[in-house]
Amino acid sequence: MQASTVIFSAKKIITMNRSRPEATHVAVRDGRILAVGSHDEVSGWGPATMDDTFADKVLMPGFVEGHAHLLEGSMWDHIYVGYFDRRDPSGKVWPGLQSIDAVVARLREAQAELDDPLRPLIGWGFDPIFFGDGPRMTARDLDRVSRERPVVVMHMSNHLLNVNRATLAAVGMGRHTAIEGVPKDESGDPTGELQEFAAMFPVLQLLSEKAGFSLGENKNTAWNFAHIARRVGITTSTDLANPLTEAGVANLRAATDDPAFPIRLMPAFAPLLFKGEEGPAHLKAACAHNTDKLRFGLVKLVLDGSIQGFTARLRWPHYYRNPGNTGTSGNGLWLLPPSQVASQIASYHREGFQVHMHTNGDEASEVAIDAVSQVLAMHPRQGHRHTLQHAQMVDAAMLARMAELGLCANFFSNHIYYWGDAHYAKTMGPERAQRMNPAATALRCGVPFGMHSDAPVTPLGPLFTAWCATNRLTLSGRVLGESERIGVADALHAITLGTAWTLKMDHEIGSIECGKFADFAVLEDDPLAVAPEQLKDVRVWGTVLGGRVMPAHQA
């Protein structure tokens, strides 16, 4: 018996397929695209049901989020203390906080509602770079919230956190602690700011044991994340750092197996606890659970830290205005020592996996490029598409090398709006800040690229990300890098087919053409018709996933 066919009509279909850029109708069968074109062109495949739900709307390929974290679905279980106003999954807007005193006040209100006096209190979204050049948050500041209860405040970047003295005592940190990333005050005691994984790990372990905190592996977290993603037009997203525990994989499979689950999910294995051949074997075992809606096979290596947290690795002349309390060298921290990068890449490269490398600073990007060059010399492999994630400070010379090696980039374009002013005045200085996230140069050099939000670092919203790359406006309204602006069409390509390419999924998603999954973003407005400065305001009606219609307001 022939499967049923549905023909969707639309005011306009932006296909992202160069051989047929626009259409008015798309035929769907078995969750895949059967045909695209005019009504007459798609009607030759036998009996079909007409669906005019989108007759007054614009269809695009479902947006592809190439660097996000399922934490976006669980962080709202805790207290938002960020600088910017932010909307939670229920629609409530949490006002941003513009001082450490305001952060302390919100945390004190929250802890007063907790019944268990020893349960840790967790805040998130904090970033001291927005508070001027005054003192950074200390353990004494958080002691004002509680002296008995562990209080933990995670930074917006998730590369640093602050704790009170009760937390330091609970994890055994003091003046004799010799872990890199634990700065000390004038008396030799930890300041309460912990930088990067080695320093943060004991606290994260405490939160896991006492507050159920996880990296987003539970089923409810996946659902919460997926609902947020659907509301902004995303149909495929990564979770770009997942330990892939047995329970975590089972939970992700249970969530994505539900026909109502509204996105395709691609978790990337973060091999923090695996060495040698154990990591590739662990990832290979996870791949046995692959389905159309859950794909394993990516690996995430983290080389350096956060630029705004002053823990990223920068080439000379390093930081423009270093606060002097980050790293042992004043130039950030290596999370993966340079001497180990090539061997780590090689262990996954040889097994056919795709490696995504977190490199914020240009020194880290250079180390990654050198390592990939070494690996390819020893183990040639066409079409690997290894990708530099963030790659915020790569220059034209690095991009030229990336093109030669077949490397991709995934730029953190949202950074331009949120931290552009800080990069101009504090981290990079004017010249380097203006070439950060160099999408235009990548186009000229022929480096395939996508763009991302790194949610929960910044909110999910591909159209906002495209707006950032097109306009390059900072929070203050400064145009940061006029020559690195790209056009709307290129920005829309980056959040669809461009990111799909970086995930080796371009044969299945990213454009509306025969054979691909019937995944669409449904828009109220035409993004190619509005003024570029209005791109972020294009309204999302909902999505279609595998032919299943999913309105944004659906519970």
Coordinates of C-alpha atoms in Angstrom, one line a residue:
M1 CA 0.0 0.0 0.0
Q2 CA 1.4 3.4 -1.0
A3 CA 2.1 5.8 1.9
S4 CA 0.0 8.9 2.1
T5 CA 1.3 12.2 0.7
V6 CA 0.6 15.6 2.1
I7 CA 1.2 18.8 0.0
F8 CA 1.9 21.9 2.1
S9 CA 1.3 25.2 0.4
A10 CA 3.0 28.4 1.6
K11 CA 3.2 32.1 0.7
K12 CA 6.8 31.4 0.0
I13 CA 9.3 28.6 0.6
I14 CA 13.0 29.5 0.9
T15 CA 14.6 26.3 0.1
M16 CA 18.4 27.0 0.5
N17 CA 18.8 24.8 -2.6
R18 CA 20.6 26.8 -5.2
S19 CA 19.0 24.8 -8.0
R20 CA 15.6 25.9 -6.8
P21 CA 15.9 28.8 -4.4
E22 CA 12.1 29.4 -3.9
A23 CA 8.9 27.6 -4.3
T24 CA 5.2 27.6 -3.1
H25 CA 4.5 23.9 -2.4
V26 CA 6.3 21.0 -0.9
A27 CA 5.1 17.4 -0.9
V28 CA 5.9 15.2 2.1
R29 CA 5.7 11.4 2.3
D30 CA 7.0 9.1 5.1
G31 CA 8.5 12.1 6.9
R32 CA 10.7 13.1 4.0
I33 CA 10.4 15.7 1.2
L34 CA 9.0 14.1 -1.9
A35 CA 9.0 17.2 -4.2
V36 CA 9.3 21.0 -4.1
G37 CA 8.0 23.5 -6.6
S38 CA 4.7 24.8 -7.8
H39 CA 1.4 23.0 -7.2
D40 CA 1.5 21.4 -10.6
E41 CA 5.2 20.3 -10.2
V42 CA 4.6 18.5 -6.9
S43 CA 1.2 16.9 -7.7
G44 CA 2.5 14.2 -10.1
W45 CA 3.2 11.7 -7.3
G46 CA -0.3 10.3 -7.0
P47 CA -3.1 11.0 -4.6
A48 CA -2.3 13.6 -2.0
T49 CA -3.9 15.6 0.8
M50 CA -3.7 19.4 0.5
D51 CA -2.7 21.3 3.7
D52 CA -3.1 25.1 3.5
T53 CA -2.1 25.7 7.2
F54 CA 0.9 27.7 6.0
A55 CA -0.8 29.4 3.0
D56 CA 0.0 32.8 4.5
K57 CA 3.4 31.9 6.0
V58 CA 7.0 31.4 4.9
L59 CA 8.7 28.1 5.2
M60 CA 12.5 27.6 5.6
P61 CA 14.6 24.6 6.4
G62 CA 14.4 23.9 10.1
F63 CA 17.1 25.9 11.9
V64 CA 20.2 23.9 12.9
E65 CA 21.8 24.8 16.3
G66 CA 25.4 23.6 16.1
H67 CA 26.6 24.5 19.6
A68 CA 24.2 24.4 22.5
H69 CA 23.8 22.4 25.7
L70 CA 20.9 20.6 27.2
L71 CA 21.7 22.6 30.3
E72 CA 19.4 25.2 28.8
G73 CA 16.6 22.9 29.7
S74 CA 17.6 22.5 33.4
M75 CA 19.2 25.8 34.4
W76 CA 15.8 27.4 35.1
D77 CA 15.5 24.9 38.0
H78 CA 18.0 27.3 39.6
I79 CA 18.2 31.1 40.2
Y80 CA 19.0 33.4 37.2
V81 CA 21.4 36.1 38.3
G82 CA 22.6 37.4 34.9
Y83 CA 23.2 41.0 33.8
F84 CA 20.6 40.9 30.9
D85 CA 16.8 40.5 31.1
R86 CA 16.0 36.9 30.2
R87 CA 12.7 35.1 29.6
D88 CA 12.2 31.7 31.2
P89 CA 10.4 28.7 29.6
S90 CA 7.1 29.8 31.1
G91 CA 7.4 33.3 29.5
K92 CA 8.3 35.1 32.7
V93 CA 10.9 37.8 32.2
W94 CA 13.6 37.9 34.9
P95 CA 15.2 41.4 35.1
G96 CA 18.9 41.6 34.8
L97 CA 21.1 42.4 37.8
Q98 CA 23.6 45.3 37.5
S99 CA 25.5 44.9 40.7
I100 CA 27.0 42.2 43.1
D101 CA 24.6 43.5 45.8
A102 CA 21.6 42.9 43.5
V103 CA 22.9 39.3 42.9
V104 CA 23.2 38.7 46.6
A105 CA 19.8 40.1 47.3
R106 CA 18.1 37.8 44.7
L107 CA 19.9 34.8 46.1
R108 CA 18.9 35.7 49.7
E109 CA 15.3 35.8 48.6
A110 CA 15.6 32.4 47.0
Q111 CA 17.4 30.7 49.9
A112 CA 14.7 31.9 52.3
E113 CA 12.3 29.6 50.4
L114 CA 14.4 26.5 50.8
D115 CA 13.3 24.0 53.5
D116 CA 16.5 22.0 53.7
P117 CA 19.1 24.3 55.4
L118 CA 22.0 22.3 53.9
R119 CA 20.8 21.9 50.3
P120 CA 23.1 23.9 48.0
L121 CA 21.7 27.1 46.4
I122 CA 22.7 27.5 42.8
G123 CA 22.6 30.7 40.8
W124 CA 23.6 31.0 37.1
G125 CA 24.2 33.5 34.4
F126 CA 26.6 35.8 36.4
D127 CA 29.4 37.7 34.6
P128 CA 31.6 40.1 36.4
I129 CA 32.9 41.7 33.2
F130 CA 29.8 43.8 33.1
F131 CA 30.3 45.4 36.5
G132 CA 33.2 47.7 35.6
D133 CA 36.7 47.6 37.0
G134 CA 35.6 47.2 40.7
P135 CA 36.4 44.1 42.9
R136 CA 35.2 40.8 41.6
M137 CA 32.8 38.7 43.6
T138 CA 34.3 36.9 46.5
A139 CA 33.4 34.1 49.0
R140 CA 32.6 36.8 51.5
D141 CA 30.0 38.3 49.2
L142 CA 28.2 35.0 49.0
D143 CA 28.6 34.5 52.8
R144 CA 26.0 37.3 53.0
V145 CA 23.6 34.9 51.4
S146 CA 24.4 32.1 53.9
R147 CA 27.3 31.0 56.1
E148 CA 26.0 27.5 56.5
R149 CA 24.5 26.5 53.2
P150 CA 26.7 25.9 50.1
V151 CA 26.0 28.8 47.7
V152 CA 27.3 28.4 44.1
V153 CA 27.0 31.0 41.3
M154 CA 27.8 29.8 37.8
H155 CA 29.1 32.3 35.3
M156 CA 27.3 33.0 32.1
S157 CA 30.2 31.2 30.2
N158 CA 30.0 28.1 32.4
H159 CA 33.8 28.2 32.5
L160 CA 33.9 29.8 36.0
L161 CA 31.9 29.8 39.2
N162 CA 31.9 31.6 42.5
V163 CA 31.3 29.9 45.9
N164 CA 30.9 30.9 49.6
R165 CA 33.2 29.7 52.3
A166 CA 30.8 27.0 53.3
T167 CA 31.2 25.5 49.8
L168 CA 35.0 25.8 50.0
A169 CA 34.9 23.9 53.3
A170 CA 32.6 21.3 52.0
V171 CA 35.0 20.4 49.1
G172 CA 38.2 20.8 51.2
M173 CA 39.6 23.8 49.5
G174 CA 41.9 26.2 51.4
R175 CA 45.2 28.0 51.4
H176 CA 47.1 24.8 50.7
T177 CA 45.0 23.9 47.6
A178 CA 47.4 23.8 44.6
I179 CA 44.8 23.2 41.8
E180 CA 45.3 25.5 38.8
G181 CA 42.4 27.9 38.5
V182 CA 42.0 28.6 42.2
P183 CA 43.2 32.2 42.7
K184 CA 44.1 33.3 46.2
D185 CA 43.7 36.6 48.0
E186 CA 46.4 38.6 49.8
S187 CA 46.2 36.4 52.9
G188 CA 46.6 33.2 50.8
D189 CA 43.0 32.0 51.0
P190 CA 40.9 31.1 47.9
T191 CA 39.0 34.1 46.7
G192 CA 35.9 32.0 46.0
E193 CA 36.2 32.2 42.2
L194 CA 37.0 28.9 40.6
Q195 CA 38.2 28.8 37.0
E196 CA 37.7 25.9 34.6
F197 CA 37.0 22.2 35.1
A198 CA 39.9 21.1 37.3
A199 CA 39.0 23.7 39.9
M200 CA 35.3 23.5 39.4
F201 CA 35.0 19.7 39.4
P202 CA 34.8 19.2 43.2
V203 CA 32.0 21.7 43.4
L204 CA 30.1 20.2 40.5
Q205 CA 30.4 16.8 42.2
L206 CA 29.0 18.3 45.4
L207 CA 26.1 19.7 43.5
S208 CA 25.4 16.4 41.8
E209 CA 25.3 14.6 45.2
K210 CA 23.4 17.2 47.2
A211 CA 21.2 19.0 44.6
G212 CA 20.8 16.6 41.7
F213 CA 22.7 18.9 39.4
S214 CA 23.7 17.2 36.1
L215 CA 25.0 18.1 32.6
G216 CA 21.5 17.7 31.2
E217 CA 21.2 13.9 30.8
N218 CA 17.8 13.4 32.3
K219 CA 14.7 13.0 30.2
N220 CA 12.8 16.1 31.5
T221 CA 15.8 18.3 30.7
A222 CA 15.8 17.1 27.1
W223 CA 12.1 17.8 26.8
N224 CA 12.5 21.3 28.3
F225 CA 15.3 22.1 25.9
A226 CA 13.4 20.8 22.9
H227 CA 10.3 22.9 23.7
I228 CA 12.5 26.0 23.9
A229 CA 14.2 25.1 20.6
R230 CA 10.9 24.5 18.8
R231 CA 9.7 28.0 19.8
V232 CA 12.6 29.6 17.9
G233 CA 12.4 27.4 14.8
I234 CA 15.1 24.8 15.6
T235 CA 14.5 21.3 14.4
T236 CA 18.0 19.9 14.9
S237 CA 20.4 20.7 17.8
T238 CA 23.6 19.5 19.3
D239 CA 24.2 19.0 23.0
L240 CA 27.9 19.8 22.6
A241 CA 29.3 18.2 25.8
N242 CA 27.8 15.1 27.2
P243 CA 29.4 12.3 29.2
L244 CA 27.1 9.7 27.5
T245 CA 26.6 7.7 30.7
E246 CA 24.5 4.5 30.3
A247 CA 21.6 6.1 32.2
G248 CA 22.0 9.4 30.2
V249 CA 21.9 7.6 26.8
A250 CA 18.8 5.6 27.9
N251 CA 17.0 8.8 29.0
L252 CA 17.9 10.6 25.7
R253 CA 16.7 7.5 23.7
A254 CA 13.4 7.5 25.7
A255 CA 12.8 11.2 25.1
T256 CA 13.6 11.2 21.4
D257 CA 11.7 8.0 20.7
D258 CA 8.5 9.7 21.6
P259 CA 6.9 10.8 18.3
A260 CA 6.0 14.2 19.9
F261 CA 9.6 15.0 20.7
P262 CA 10.0 18.1 18.5
I263 CA 13.7 18.1 17.5
R264 CA 16.5 15.9 16.3
L265 CA 19.3 15.7 18.9
M266 CA 23.0 15.3 18.3
P267 CA 24.9 14.9 21.6
A268 CA 28.7 15.2 21.4
F269 CA 30.8 13.0 23.6
A270 CA 33.0 14.9 26.1
P271 CA 35.8 12.5 27.0
L272 CA 36.9 14.2 30.2
L273 CA 37.0 11.0 32.2
F274 CA 38.2 8.7 29.4
K275 CA 41.8 8.2 28.2
G276 CA 43.5 6.4 25.4
E277 CA 41.3 4.0 23.4
E278 CA 38.6 3.9 26.1
G279 CA 37.0 7.1 24.8
P280 CA 36.5 5.9 21.1
A281 CA 35.2 2.6 22.3
H282 CA 32.7 4.3 24.6
L283 CA 31.5 6.5 21.7
K284 CA 31.3 3.6 19.3
A285 CA 29.0 1.8 21.8
A286 CA 26.8 4.8 22.0
C287 CA 26.4 4.9 18.2
A288 CA 24.5 1.6 18.5
H289 CA 21.6 3.7 19.8
N290 CA 21.4 6.0 16.7
T291 CA 18.0 6.7 15.3
D292 CA 16.7 9.4 12.9
K293 CA 16.1 11.7 15.9
L294 CA 19.1 10.8 18.0
R295 CA 22.6 10.8 16.5
F296 CA 25.9 10.0 18.3
G297 CA 29.3 10.2 16.6
L298 CA 30.6 13.7 17.5
V299 CA 33.3 14.2 20.0
K300 CA 34.1 17.5 21.8
L301 CA 37.6 18.4 22.9
V302 CA 38.0 21.6 25.0
L303 CA 41.4 23.3 24.5
D304 CA 41.0 26.6 26.4
G305 CA 38.5 28.7 28.3
S306 CA 36.5 31.8 28.0
I307 CA 37.7 35.1 26.6
Q308 CA 35.5 37.3 28.8
G309 CA 36.5 35.1 31.8
F310 CA 40.2 35.7 30.9
T311 CA 40.8 31.9 30.7
A312 CA 41.1 31.6 26.9
R313 CA 44.6 31.2 25.5
L314 CA 45.6 34.2 23.4
R315 CA 48.7 34.8 21.2
W316 CA 51.0 37.8 21.9
P317 CA 50.1 40.5 23.0
H318 CA 47.6 38.5 25.1
Y319 CA 44.9 40.3 27.0
Y320 CA 44.3 44.1 26.6
R321 CA 43.3 44.7 30.2
N322 CA 44.0 41.5 32.2
P323 CA 42.5 41.7 35.8
G324 CA 45.5 39.7 37.0
N325 CA 43.7 36.9 38.7
T326 CA 43.3 34.4 36.0
G327 CA 45.7 31.6 35.1
T328 CA 49.3 31.2 36.2
S329 CA 50.7 33.0 33.3
G330 CA 48.3 35.9 33.0
N331 CA 47.2 34.3 29.7
G332 CA 44.4 32.0 30.5
L333 CA 44.4 28.2 31.0
W334 CA 45.0 25.1 28.9
L335 CA 42.2 22.6 29.5
L336 CA 43.8 20.2 27.2
P337 CA 47.6 20.5 27.2
P338 CA 49.0 21.3 23.7
S339 CA 51.2 18.3 23.8
Q340 CA 48.1 16.0 24.0
V341 CA 45.9 17.6 21.4
A342 CA 47.2 15.7 18.3
S343 CA 47.0 12.3 20.1
Q344 CA 43.5 13.0 21.3
I345 CA 42.3 14.0 17.9
A346 CA 44.0 11.0 16.3
S347 CA 42.4 8.5 18.5
Y348 CA 38.9 9.6 17.3
H349 CA 40.0 10.5 13.8
R350 CA 41.3 7.0 13.1
E351 CA 37.9 5.6 14.1
G352 CA 36.1 7.8 11.6
F353 CA 34.5 10.2 14.2
Q354 CA 34.2 13.9 13.7
V355 CA 36.1 16.0 16.2
H356 CA 34.8 19.4 17.4
M357 CA 37.4 21.5 19.2
H358 CA 36.5 24.4 21.6
T359 CA 39.0 27.1 20.8
N360 CA 38.1 30.6 21.8
G361 CA 41.6 32.2 21.8
D362 CA 43.8 32.4 18.7
E363 CA 46.6 30.5 20.4
A364 CA 44.2 27.6 21.1
S365 CA 43.0 27.8 17.5
E366 CA 46.6 27.7 16.2
V367 CA 47.4 24.7 18.3
A368 CA 44.2 22.9 17.0
I369 CA 45.1 23.6 13.4
D370 CA 48.7 22.4 13.8
A371 CA 47.4 19.3 15.5
V372 CA 44.9 18.5 12.7
S373 CA 47.7 19.0 10.2
Q374 CA 49.9 16.5 12.0
V375 CA 47.1 14.0 12.3
L376 CA 46.2 14.2 8.6
A377 CA 49.8 13.8 7.6
M378 CA 49.9 10.5 9.5
H379 CA 46.3 9.4 8.9
P380 CA 45.0 10.9 5.6
R381 CA 41.2 11.1 5.5
Q382 CA 39.0 13.0 3.1
G383 CA 35.8 14.6 4.2
H384 CA 36.6 14.6 7.9
R385 CA 35.0 18.0 8.5
H386 CA 36.7 18.4 11.9
T387 CA 35.4 21.8 13.3
L388 CA 36.7 24.6 15.4
Q389 CA 34.0 25.6 17.8
H390 CA 33.8 29.3 18.6
A391 CA 37.1 30.1 16.7
Q392 CA 36.4 33.7 17.7
M393 CA 39.9 35.0 17.0
V394 CA 41.0 33.1 13.9
D395 CA 42.6 35.5 11.4
A396 CA 42.8 35.3 7.6
A397 CA 46.1 33.2 7.7
M398 CA 44.5 30.6 10.0
L399 CA 41.3 30.5 7.9
A400 CA 43.4 29.9 4.7
R401 CA 45.1 27.0 6.5
M402 CA 41.7 25.7 7.6
A403 CA 40.5 25.7 4.1
E404 CA 43.5 23.7 2.9
L405 CA 43.0 21.1 5.7
G406 CA 39.2 20.8 5.2
L407 CA 38.4 22.2 8.6
C408 CA 35.1 23.9 9.4
A409 CA 34.3 26.7 11.8
N410 CA 31.3 27.4 14.0
F411 CA 31.3 31.0 15.0
F412 CA 29.9 32.4 18.3
S413 CA 28.3 35.4 16.6
N414 CA 26.1 36.2 19.6
H415 CA 29.3 37.3 21.3
I416 CA 29.4 40.5 19.2
Y417 CA 26.2 41.8 20.8
Y418 CA 26.7 40.5 24.4
W419 CA 30.4 41.0 24.9
G420 CA 31.5 43.1 22.0
D421 CA 31.9 46.3 24.1
A422 CA 33.9 44.4 26.7
H423 CA 36.2 42.9 24.0
Y424 CA 36.7 46.3 22.5
A425 CA 37.6 47.9 25.9
K426 CA 39.0 45.1 28.1
T427 CA 39.9 41.7 26.5
M428 CA 41.0 42.2 22.9
G429 CA 41.4 46.0 22.3
P430 CA 39.8 47.8 19.4
E431 CA 41.7 46.2 16.5
R432 CA 41.4 42.5 17.4
A433 CA 37.8 42.9 18.6
Q434 CA 36.7 44.2 15.2
R435 CA 37.7 41.0 13.5
M436 CA 36.3 38.5 16.0
N437 CA 34.0 35.9 14.6
P438 CA 35.2 36.7 11.1
A439 CA 32.3 35.3 9.0
A440 CA 33.1 37.5 5.9
T441 CA 36.7 36.4 5.9
A442 CA 35.7 32.8 6.2
L443 CA 33.5 33.2 3.1
R444 CA 36.4 34.7 1.2
C445 CA 38.7 31.9 2.3
G446 CA 36.2 29.2 1.4
V447 CA 35.9 27.8 5.0
P448 CA 32.5 26.2 5.6
F449 CA 30.9 27.6 8.7
G450 CA 27.9 27.7 10.9
M451 CA 26.9 30.0 13.8
H452 CA 25.6 29.3 17.2
S453 CA 24.2 30.5 20.6
D454 CA 26.1 28.2 23.0
A455 CA 22.8 28.1 25.1
P456 CA 22.5 28.5 28.0
V457 CA 25.4 31.0 27.6
T458 CA 23.2 33.1 25.4
P459 CA 19.5 32.3 24.6
L460 CA 18.6 29.9 21.8
G461 CA 17.5 32.0 18.8
P462 CA 19.0 31.3 15.3
L463 CA 17.4 34.4 13.8
F464 CA 19.0 36.6 16.5
T465 CA 22.3 34.8 15.8
A466 CA 21.9 35.6 12.0
W467 CA 21.1 39.2 13.0
C468 CA 24.3 39.4 15.0
A469 CA 26.4 38.3 12.0
T470 CA 24.6 40.6 9.6
N471 CA 24.6 43.8 11.7
R472 CA 27.5 43.2 14.1
L473 CA 26.0 45.6 16.6
T474 CA 27.1 45.6 20.3
L475 CA 24.9 46.3 23.3
S476 CA 25.9 49.9 23.1
G477 CA 25.1 50.2 19.4
R478 CA 28.7 50.1 18.1
V479 CA 29.2 48.4 14.8
L480 CA 32.1 46.0 15.6
G481 CA 33.9 45.1 12.4
E482 CA 32.0 46.6 9.5
S483 CA 34.1 44.5 7.0
E484 CA 33.1 41.3 8.7
R485 CA 29.4 41.8 8.2
I486 CA 27.7 39.2 5.9
G487 CA 24.5 39.5 4.0
V488 CA 21.2 38.1 5.2
A489 CA 21.2 35.3 2.7
D490 CA 24.6 34.1 3.8
A491 CA 23.5 34.4 7.5
L492 CA 20.4 32.3 6.8
H493 CA 22.6 29.7 5.0
A494 CA 24.9 29.6 8.1
I495 CA 22.0 28.7 10.5
T496 CA 20.6 26.0 8.1
L497 CA 22.8 24.3 5.5
G498 CA 26.0 25.8 6.8
T499 CA 25.7 24.3 10.2
A500 CA 24.3 21.1 8.8
W501 CA 27.5 20.8 6.8
T502 CA 29.6 21.2 10.0
L503 CA 27.6 18.3 11.5
K504 CA 27.9 16.0 8.4
M505 CA 24.1 16.1 8.2
D506 CA 23.8 18.2 5.0
H507 CA 22.6 15.2 3.1
E508 CA 19.6 14.9 5.4
I509 CA 18.8 18.4 6.7
G510 CA 19.5 22.1 6.1
S511 CA 17.6 22.6 2.8
I512 CA 14.2 21.8 1.4
E513 CA 14.8 19.4 -1.4
C514 CA 13.8 15.9 -2.4
G515 CA 15.0 13.1 -0.1
K516 CA 15.7 15.2 3.0
F517 CA 13.8 15.1 6.2
A518 CA 10.6 17.2 6.1
D519 CA 11.9 19.6 8.7
F520 CA 10.8 23.2 8.4
A521 CA 10.9 26.5 10.3
V522 CA 7.5 28.2 9.9
L523 CA 7.8 32.0 9.9
E524 CA 5.2 34.8 10.0
D525 CA 7.5 37.1 8.1
D526 CA 9.9 36.8 5.1
P527 CA 13.5 37.2 6.5
L528 CA 14.7 38.1 3.0
A529 CA 12.2 40.9 2.7
V530 CA 12.6 42.7 6.0
A531 CA 15.4 45.2 6.6
P532 CA 18.6 43.5 7.9
E533 CA 18.3 45.3 11.2
Q534 CA 14.9 43.7 11.7
L535 CA 16.0 40.2 11.1
K536 CA 15.9 39.3 14.8
D537 CA 12.3 40.4 15.0
V538 CA 11.0 37.9 12.4
R539 CA 8.3 35.9 14.1
V540 CA 8.4 32.1 14.4
W541 CA 5.0 30.3 14.1
G542 CA 6.5 26.9 14.9
T543 CA 8.1 24.0 13.1
V544 CA 7.5 20.9 11.1
L545 CA 9.5 17.8 12.0
G546 CA 9.4 14.9 9.7
G547 CA 6.1 16.2 8.3
R548 CA 4.6 16.6 11.8
V549 CA 3.3 20.1 12.4
M550 CA 4.4 21.6 15.8
P551 CA 3.1 25.1 16.6
A552 CA 5.4 27.1 18.9
H553 CA 2.6 27.5 21.4
Q554 CA 2.0 23.8 21.7
A555 CA 2.5 22.5 25.2

